[in-house]
Coordinates of C-alpha atoms in Angstrom, one line a residue:
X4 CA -63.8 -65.1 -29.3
X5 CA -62.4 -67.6 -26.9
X6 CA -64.1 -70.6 -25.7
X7 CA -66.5 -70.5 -22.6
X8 CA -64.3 -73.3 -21.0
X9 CA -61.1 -71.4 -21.7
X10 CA -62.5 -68.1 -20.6
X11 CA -63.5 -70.1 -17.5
X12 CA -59.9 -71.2 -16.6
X13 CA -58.7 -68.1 -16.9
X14 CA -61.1 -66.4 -15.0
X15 CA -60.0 -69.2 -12.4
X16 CA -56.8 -68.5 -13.1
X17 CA -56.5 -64.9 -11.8
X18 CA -58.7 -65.0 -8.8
X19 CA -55.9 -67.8 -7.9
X20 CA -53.0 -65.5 -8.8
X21 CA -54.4 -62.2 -7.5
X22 CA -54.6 -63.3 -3.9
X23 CA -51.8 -60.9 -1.9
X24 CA -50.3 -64.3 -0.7
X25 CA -49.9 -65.4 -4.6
X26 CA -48.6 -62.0 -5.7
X27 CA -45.8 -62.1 -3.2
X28 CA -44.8 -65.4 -3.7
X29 CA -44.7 -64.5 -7.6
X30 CA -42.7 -61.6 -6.8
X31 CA -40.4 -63.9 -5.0
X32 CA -40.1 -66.5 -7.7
X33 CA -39.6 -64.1 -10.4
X34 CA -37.2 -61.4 -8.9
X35 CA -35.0 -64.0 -7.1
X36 CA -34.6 -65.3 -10.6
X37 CA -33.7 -61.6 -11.9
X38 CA -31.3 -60.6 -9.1
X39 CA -29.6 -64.3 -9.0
X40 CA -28.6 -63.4 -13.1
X41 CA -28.0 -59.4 -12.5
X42 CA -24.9 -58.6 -9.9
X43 CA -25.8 -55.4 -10.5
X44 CA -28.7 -55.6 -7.7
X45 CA -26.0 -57.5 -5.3
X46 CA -25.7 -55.3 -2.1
X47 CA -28.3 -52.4 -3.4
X48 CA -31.3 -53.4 -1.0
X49 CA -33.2 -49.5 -2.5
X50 CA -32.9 -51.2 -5.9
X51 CA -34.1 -54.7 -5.2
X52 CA -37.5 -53.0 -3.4
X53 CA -37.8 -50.7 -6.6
X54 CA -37.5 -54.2 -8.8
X55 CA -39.9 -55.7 -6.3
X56 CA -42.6 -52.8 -6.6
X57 CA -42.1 -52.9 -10.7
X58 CA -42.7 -56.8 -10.5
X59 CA -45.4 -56.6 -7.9
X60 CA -47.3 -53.5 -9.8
X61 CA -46.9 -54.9 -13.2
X62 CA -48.6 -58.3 -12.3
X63 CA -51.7 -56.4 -10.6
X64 CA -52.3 -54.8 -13.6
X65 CA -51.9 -57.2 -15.8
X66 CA -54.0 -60.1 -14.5
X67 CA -57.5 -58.0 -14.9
X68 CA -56.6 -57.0 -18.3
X69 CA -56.0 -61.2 -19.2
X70 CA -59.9 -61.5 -19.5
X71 CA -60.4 -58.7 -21.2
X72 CA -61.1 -60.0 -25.0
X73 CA -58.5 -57.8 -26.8
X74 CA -54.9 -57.0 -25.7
X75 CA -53.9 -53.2 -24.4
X76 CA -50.9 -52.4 -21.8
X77 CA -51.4 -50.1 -18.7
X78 CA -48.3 -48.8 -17.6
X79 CA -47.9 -48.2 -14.0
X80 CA -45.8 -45.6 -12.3
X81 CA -43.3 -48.3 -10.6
X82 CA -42.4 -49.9 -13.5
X83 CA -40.8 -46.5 -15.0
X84 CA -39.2 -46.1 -11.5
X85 CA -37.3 -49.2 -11.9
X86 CA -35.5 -47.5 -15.0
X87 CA -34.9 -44.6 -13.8
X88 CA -33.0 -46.2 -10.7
X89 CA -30.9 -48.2 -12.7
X90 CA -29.9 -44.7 -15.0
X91 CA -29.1 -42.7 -11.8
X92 CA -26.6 -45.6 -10.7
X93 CA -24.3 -45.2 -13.9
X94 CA -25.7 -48.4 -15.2
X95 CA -25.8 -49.1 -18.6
X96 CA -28.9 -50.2 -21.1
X97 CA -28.3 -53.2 -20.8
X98 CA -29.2 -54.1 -17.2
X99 CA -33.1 -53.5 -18.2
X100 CA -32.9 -55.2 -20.9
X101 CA -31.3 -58.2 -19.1
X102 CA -34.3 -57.7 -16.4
X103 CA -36.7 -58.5 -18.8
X104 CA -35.1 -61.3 -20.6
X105 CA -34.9 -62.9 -17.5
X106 CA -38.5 -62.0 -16.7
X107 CA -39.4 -63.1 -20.0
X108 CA -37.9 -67.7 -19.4
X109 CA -39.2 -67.0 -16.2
X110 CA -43.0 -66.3 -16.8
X111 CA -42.4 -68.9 -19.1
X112 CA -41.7 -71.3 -16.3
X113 CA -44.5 -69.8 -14.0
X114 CA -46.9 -69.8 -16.4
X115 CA -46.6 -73.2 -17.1
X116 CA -46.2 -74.6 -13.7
X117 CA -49.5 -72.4 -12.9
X118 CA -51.5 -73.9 -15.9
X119 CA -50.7 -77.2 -14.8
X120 CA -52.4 -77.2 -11.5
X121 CA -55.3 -76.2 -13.7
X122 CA -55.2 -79.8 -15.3
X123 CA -57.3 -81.3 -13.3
X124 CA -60.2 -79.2 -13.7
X125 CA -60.2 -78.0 -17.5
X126 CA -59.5 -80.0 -20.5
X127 CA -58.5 -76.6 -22.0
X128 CA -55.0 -76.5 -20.5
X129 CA -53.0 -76.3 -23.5
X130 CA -55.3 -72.9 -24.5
X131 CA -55.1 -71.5 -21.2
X132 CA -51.1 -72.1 -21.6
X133 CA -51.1 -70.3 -24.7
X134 CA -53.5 -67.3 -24.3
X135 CA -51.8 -66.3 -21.3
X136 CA -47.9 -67.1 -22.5
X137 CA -48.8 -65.0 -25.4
X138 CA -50.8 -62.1 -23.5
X139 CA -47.2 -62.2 -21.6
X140 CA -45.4 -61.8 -24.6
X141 CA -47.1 -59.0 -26.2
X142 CA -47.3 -57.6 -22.8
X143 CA -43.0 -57.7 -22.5
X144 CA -42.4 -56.3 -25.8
X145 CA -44.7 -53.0 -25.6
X146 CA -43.0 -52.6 -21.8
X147 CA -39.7 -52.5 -22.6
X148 CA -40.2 -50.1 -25.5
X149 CA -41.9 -47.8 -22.5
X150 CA -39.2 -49.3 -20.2
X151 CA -36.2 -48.0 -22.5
X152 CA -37.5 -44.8 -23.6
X153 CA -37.5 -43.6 -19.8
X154 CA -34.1 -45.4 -19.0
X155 CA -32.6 -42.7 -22.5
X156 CA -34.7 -40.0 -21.2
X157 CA -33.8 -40.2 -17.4
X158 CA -30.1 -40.9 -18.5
X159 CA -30.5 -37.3 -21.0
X160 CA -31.5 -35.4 -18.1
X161 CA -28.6 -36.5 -15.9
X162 CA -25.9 -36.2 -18.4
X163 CA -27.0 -32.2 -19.4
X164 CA -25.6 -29.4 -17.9
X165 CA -24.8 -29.0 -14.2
X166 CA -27.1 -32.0 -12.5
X167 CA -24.5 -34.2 -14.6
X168 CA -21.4 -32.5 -13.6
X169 CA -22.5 -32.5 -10.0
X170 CA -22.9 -36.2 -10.1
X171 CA -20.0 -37.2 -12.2
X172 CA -18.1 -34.9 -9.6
X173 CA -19.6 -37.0 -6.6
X174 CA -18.8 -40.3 -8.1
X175 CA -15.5 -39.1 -8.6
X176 CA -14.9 -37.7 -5.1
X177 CA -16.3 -41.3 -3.6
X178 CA -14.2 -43.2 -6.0
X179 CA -10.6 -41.6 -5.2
X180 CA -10.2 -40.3 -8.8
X181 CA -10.3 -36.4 -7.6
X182 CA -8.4 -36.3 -4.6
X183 CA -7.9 -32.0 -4.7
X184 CA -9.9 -31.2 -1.9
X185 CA -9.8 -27.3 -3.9
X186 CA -10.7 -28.3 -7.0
X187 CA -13.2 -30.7 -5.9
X188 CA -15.3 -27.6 -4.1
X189 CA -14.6 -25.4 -6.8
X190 CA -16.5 -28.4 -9.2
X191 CA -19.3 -28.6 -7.1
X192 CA -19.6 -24.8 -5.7
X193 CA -19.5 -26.9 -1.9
X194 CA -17.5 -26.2 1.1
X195 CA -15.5 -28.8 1.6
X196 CA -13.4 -27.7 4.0
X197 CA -16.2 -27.8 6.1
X198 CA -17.8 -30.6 8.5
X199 CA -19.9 -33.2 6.2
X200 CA -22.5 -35.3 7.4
X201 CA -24.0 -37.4 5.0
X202 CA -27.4 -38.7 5.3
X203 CA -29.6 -40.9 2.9
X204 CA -33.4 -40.0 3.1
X205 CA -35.4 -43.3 1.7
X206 CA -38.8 -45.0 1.4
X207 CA -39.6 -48.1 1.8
X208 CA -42.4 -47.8 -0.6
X209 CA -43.2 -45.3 -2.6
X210 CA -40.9 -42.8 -4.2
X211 CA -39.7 -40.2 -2.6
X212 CA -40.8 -35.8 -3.0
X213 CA -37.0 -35.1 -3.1
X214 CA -38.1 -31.5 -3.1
X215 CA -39.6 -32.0 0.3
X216 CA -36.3 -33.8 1.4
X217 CA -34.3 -31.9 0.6
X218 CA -36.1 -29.2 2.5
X219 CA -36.3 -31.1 5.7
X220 CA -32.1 -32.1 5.3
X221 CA -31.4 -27.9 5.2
X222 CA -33.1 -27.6 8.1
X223 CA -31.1 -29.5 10.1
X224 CA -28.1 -28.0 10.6
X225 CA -29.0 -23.9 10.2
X226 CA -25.7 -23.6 8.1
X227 CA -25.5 -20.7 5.6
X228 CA -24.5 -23.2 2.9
X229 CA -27.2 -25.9 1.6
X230 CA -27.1 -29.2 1.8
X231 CA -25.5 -31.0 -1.8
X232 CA -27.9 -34.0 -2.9
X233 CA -28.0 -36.3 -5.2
X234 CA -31.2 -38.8 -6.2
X235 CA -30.3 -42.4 -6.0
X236 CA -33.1 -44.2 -7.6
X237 CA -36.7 -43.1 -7.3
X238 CA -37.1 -43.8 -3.6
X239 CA -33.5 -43.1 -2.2
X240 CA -31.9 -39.3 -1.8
X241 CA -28.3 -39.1 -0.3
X242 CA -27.1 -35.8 1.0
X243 CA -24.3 -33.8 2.8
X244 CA -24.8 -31.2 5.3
X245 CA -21.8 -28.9 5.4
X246 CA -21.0 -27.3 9.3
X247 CA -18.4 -25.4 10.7
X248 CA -18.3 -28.1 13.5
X249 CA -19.6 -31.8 14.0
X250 CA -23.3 -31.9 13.9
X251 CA -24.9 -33.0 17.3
X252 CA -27.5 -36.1 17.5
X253 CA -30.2 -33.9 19.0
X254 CA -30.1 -32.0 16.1
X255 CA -30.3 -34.9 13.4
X256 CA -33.1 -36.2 15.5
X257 CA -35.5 -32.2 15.3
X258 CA -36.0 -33.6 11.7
X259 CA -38.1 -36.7 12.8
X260 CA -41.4 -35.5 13.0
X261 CA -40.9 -34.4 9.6
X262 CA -39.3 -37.4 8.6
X263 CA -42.2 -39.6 9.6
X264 CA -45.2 -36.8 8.2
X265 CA -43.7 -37.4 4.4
X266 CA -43.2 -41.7 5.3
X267 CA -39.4 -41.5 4.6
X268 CA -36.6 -42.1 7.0
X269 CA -33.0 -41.2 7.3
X270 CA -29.7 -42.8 8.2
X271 CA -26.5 -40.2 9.1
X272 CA -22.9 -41.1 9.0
X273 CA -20.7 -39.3 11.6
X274 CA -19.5 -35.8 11.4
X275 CA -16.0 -35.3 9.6
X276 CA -13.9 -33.1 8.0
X277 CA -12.5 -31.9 4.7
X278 CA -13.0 -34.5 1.3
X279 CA -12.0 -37.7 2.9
X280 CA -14.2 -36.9 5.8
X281 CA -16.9 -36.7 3.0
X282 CA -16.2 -40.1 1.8
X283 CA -16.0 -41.8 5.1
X284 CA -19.5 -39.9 6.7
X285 CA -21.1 -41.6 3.8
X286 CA -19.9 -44.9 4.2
X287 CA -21.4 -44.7 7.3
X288 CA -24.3 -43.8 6.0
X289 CA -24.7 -46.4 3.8
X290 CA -23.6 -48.9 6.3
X291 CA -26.4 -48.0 8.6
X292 CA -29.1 -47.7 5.7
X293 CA -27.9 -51.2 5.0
X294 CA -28.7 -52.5 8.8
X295 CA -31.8 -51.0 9.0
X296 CA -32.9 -52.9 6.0
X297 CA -31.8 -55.9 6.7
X298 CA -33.2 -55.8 10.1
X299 CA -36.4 -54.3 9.1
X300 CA -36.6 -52.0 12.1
X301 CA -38.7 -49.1 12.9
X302 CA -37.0 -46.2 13.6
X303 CA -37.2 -43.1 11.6
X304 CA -33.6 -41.4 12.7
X305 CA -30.9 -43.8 12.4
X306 CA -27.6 -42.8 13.4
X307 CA -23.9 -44.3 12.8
X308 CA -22.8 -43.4 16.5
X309 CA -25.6 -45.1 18.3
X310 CA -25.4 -48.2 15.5
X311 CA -21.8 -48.3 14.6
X312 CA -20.9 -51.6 17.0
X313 CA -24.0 -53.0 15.2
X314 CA -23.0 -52.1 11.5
X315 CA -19.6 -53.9 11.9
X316 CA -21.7 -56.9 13.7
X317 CA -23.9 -57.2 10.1
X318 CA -21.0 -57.8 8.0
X319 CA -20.6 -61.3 9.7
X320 CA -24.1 -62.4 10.8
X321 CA -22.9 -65.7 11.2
X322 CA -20.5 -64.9 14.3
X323 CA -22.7 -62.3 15.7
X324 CA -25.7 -64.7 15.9
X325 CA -23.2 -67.0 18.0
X326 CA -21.9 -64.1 20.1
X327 CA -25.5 -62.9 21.3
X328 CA -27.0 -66.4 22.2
X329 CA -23.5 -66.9 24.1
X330 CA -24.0 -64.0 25.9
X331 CA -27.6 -64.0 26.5
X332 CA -28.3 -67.1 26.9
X333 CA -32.0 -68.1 27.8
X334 CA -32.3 -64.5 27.6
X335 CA -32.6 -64.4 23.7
X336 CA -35.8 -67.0 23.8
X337 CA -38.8 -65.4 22.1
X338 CA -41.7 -63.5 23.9
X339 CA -42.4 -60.2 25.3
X340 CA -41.4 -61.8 28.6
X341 CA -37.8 -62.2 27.9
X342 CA -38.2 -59.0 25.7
X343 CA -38.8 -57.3 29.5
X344 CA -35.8 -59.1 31.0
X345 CA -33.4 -57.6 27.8
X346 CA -34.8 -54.1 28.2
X347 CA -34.6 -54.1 32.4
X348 CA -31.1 -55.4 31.7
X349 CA -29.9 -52.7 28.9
X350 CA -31.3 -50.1 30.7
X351 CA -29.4 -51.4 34.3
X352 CA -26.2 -51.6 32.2
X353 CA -26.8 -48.4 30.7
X354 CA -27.8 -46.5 33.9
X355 CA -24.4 -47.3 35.7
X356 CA -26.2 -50.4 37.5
X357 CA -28.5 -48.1 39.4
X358 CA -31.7 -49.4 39.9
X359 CA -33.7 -46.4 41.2
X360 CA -32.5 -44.3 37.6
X361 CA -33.5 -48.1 35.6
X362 CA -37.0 -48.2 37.5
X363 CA -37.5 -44.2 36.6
X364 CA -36.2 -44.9 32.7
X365 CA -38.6 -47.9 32.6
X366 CA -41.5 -46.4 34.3
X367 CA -41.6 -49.3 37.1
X368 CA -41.3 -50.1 40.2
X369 CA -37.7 -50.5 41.7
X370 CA -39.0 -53.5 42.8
X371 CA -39.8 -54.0 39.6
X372 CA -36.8 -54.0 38.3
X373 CA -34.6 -56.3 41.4
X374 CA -37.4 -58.7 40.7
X375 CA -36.2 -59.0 37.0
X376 CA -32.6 -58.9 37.9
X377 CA -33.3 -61.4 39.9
X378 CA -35.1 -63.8 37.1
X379 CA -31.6 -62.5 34.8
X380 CA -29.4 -63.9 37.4
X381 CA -30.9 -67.2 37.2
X382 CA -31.1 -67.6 33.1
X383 CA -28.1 -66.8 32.8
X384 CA -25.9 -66.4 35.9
X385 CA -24.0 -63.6 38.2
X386 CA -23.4 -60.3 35.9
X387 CA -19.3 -59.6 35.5
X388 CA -18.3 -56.3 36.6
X389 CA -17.6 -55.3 32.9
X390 CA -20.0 -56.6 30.7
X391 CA -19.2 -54.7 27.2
X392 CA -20.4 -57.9 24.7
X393 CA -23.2 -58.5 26.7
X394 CA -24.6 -54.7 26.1
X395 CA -23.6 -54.9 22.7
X396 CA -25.7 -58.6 22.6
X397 CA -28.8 -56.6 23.9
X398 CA -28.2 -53.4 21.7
X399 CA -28.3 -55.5 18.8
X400 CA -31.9 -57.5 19.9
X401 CA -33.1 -54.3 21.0
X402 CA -32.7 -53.3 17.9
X403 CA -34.0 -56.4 16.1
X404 CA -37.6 -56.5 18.9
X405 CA -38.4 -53.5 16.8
X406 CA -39.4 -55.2 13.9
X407 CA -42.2 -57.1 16.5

């Protein structure tokens, strides 16, 4: 039976820690800490948001439990997802359990920095330090005993029988080490002679119904043959769309209603042909699923053709930051003012400098529209007759102003 003062504090304690603006900052602490010791989570944005979901849902549930009088574990779906991401990536064992030995100095840390602030107002800190610290504990060891038996069972059902062929036959397609475009089709019972286009279907939040994705990617294209998918992770499918010629935009883009009904959305590499055209359309892929993260933009269709100037941009952010504030100039100040001004001006560059087409894109007045290229000229001076940086400066803050 604890104490009526300790039982206090702790009750303190969790209405303080359970507040969405403490949970995220927890997250923070604790997966920053987890990614900084695993490389394995360096440049896999799906699997640090399946890490921060674990962390996040694992703290909700625990906190409540803390003032119950006896210890007990609920497991909660995202923490099982976590494993399961890590076995569909090839990784070994060993990466969950270094997740959790992190976790575990780490809490350690938190717990006590946390307790401390409670100083002042309980004499009971050193109890409040333990019962929780040791909660924590028991609470670590009974999850990664749940935590490994899904990693060995997830790992199981991708190393049996053809959905472990099909992947180790992917991997080794991507990585060079089958380079027989024949063989490698035979392997996989995939045209691949044909036109690929690879798209990656993801969440953002939740996993994904990769039954319901995968019915959305075959409906695409209209092609005889299906689509070959693999699952990456819980909330991440990657797929190739075989064609007997390159796959237009407008078609990629019938999918998005569907897209946005089942909250998932899609990035698609370019059209290309034979087995090193299936490496290269997902590179693109990936390159754009990586943009789209890091820019935390909107849209539901992403593809490499309308981004690709973009996707080469991310890999320097440094020098693309300085070429768009050279370019734009007072035009890349904040507001939906100068958001106005960067629009009317993409849509003048993009319209062969006609105003009447940029006032009927816009839905103004042409007046409208010489008014603001009037205001442009004076932030930032006369347009040059080419001005191929300067569109690519507004693509990219176009892109960006969706996140607002």
């Amino acid at each position: 039976m604890r104490p009526v003062s300790v039982q206090a504090a702790l009750e303190e304690f969790v209405r303080a820690a359970s507040g969405p603006d403490q949970v995220e900052r927890f997250v923070d602490a604790l997966d920053r800490a987890i990614v900084t010791r695993t490389p394995e989570f360096l440049g896999d944005p799906p699997l640090i948001a399946d890490l921060h979901n674990s962390t996040r849902a694992q703290w909700r549930t625990f906190l409540p439990l803390l003032l119950e009088p006896d210890h007990h574990i609920a497991v909660p779906d995202y923490a099982l997802a976590l494993p399961r991401s890590i076995a569909r990536r090839g990784l070994e064992l060993r990466t969950v359990l270094k997740i959790y030995r992190v976790a575990h100095q780490a809490l350690l840390d938190y717990v006590h920095n946390a307790t401390a602030e409670l100083a002042d107002g309980t004499p009971f800190q050193h109890e409040v330090f333990l019962e929780i610290y040791n909660r924590l504990d028991l609470w670590l060891d009974e999850m990664t005993e749940h935590v490994i038996a899904t990693f060995q069972a997830e790992r199981q059902r991708l190393f049996s029988g053809a959905s472990a062929r099909r992947i180790e036959t992917v991997d080794a397609i991507l990585s060079g080490r089958i380079t027989s475009q024949a063989e490698a089709g035979r392997l996989l019972g995939y045209p691949l002679h044909a036109w690929h286009t690879a798209v990656i279907v993801w969440s953002e939040t939740t996993p994904i119904d990769t039954v319901n994705a995968q019915t959305l990617i075959s409906g695409v294209s209209g092609q005889i043959d299906d689509p070959l998918s693999t699952a990456i992770g819980s909330r991440e499918l990657r797929a190739w769309i075989p064609s007997d010629r390159p796959i237009e935009a407008a078609t990629l883009s019938t999918c998005a209603d569907g897209l946005a009904a089942a909250q998932v959305r899609l990035a698609a590499g370019t059209s290309a042909q034979g087995i090193s055209g299936f490496r290269t359309s997902l590179e693109e892929a990936v390159a754009v699923r990586d943009l789209v993260t890091s820019t935390g933009s909107m849209p539901t269709v992403n593809l490499y053709r309308e981004l690709e100037p973009l996707c080469l941009m991310a890999g320097r952010p440094d020098l693309t930051a300085r070429m768009i504030e050279r370019e734009l100039g007072a035009l890349n100040g904040p507001g939906a003012a100068m958001r106005d001004l960067r629009e009317t001006l993409l849509s003048y560059l993009e319209n062969g400098r006609h105003v009447e087409e940029t006032a009927r894109k816009l839905f103004v007045h042409k007046n409208t529209v010489r008014n603001r290229l009037a205001r442009i000229e004076e932030l930032r001076g006369p347009l040059a007759p080419s001005a191929p940086l300067l569109e690519v400066a507004l693509q990219h803050r176009r892109y960006t102003d969706a996140r607002a």
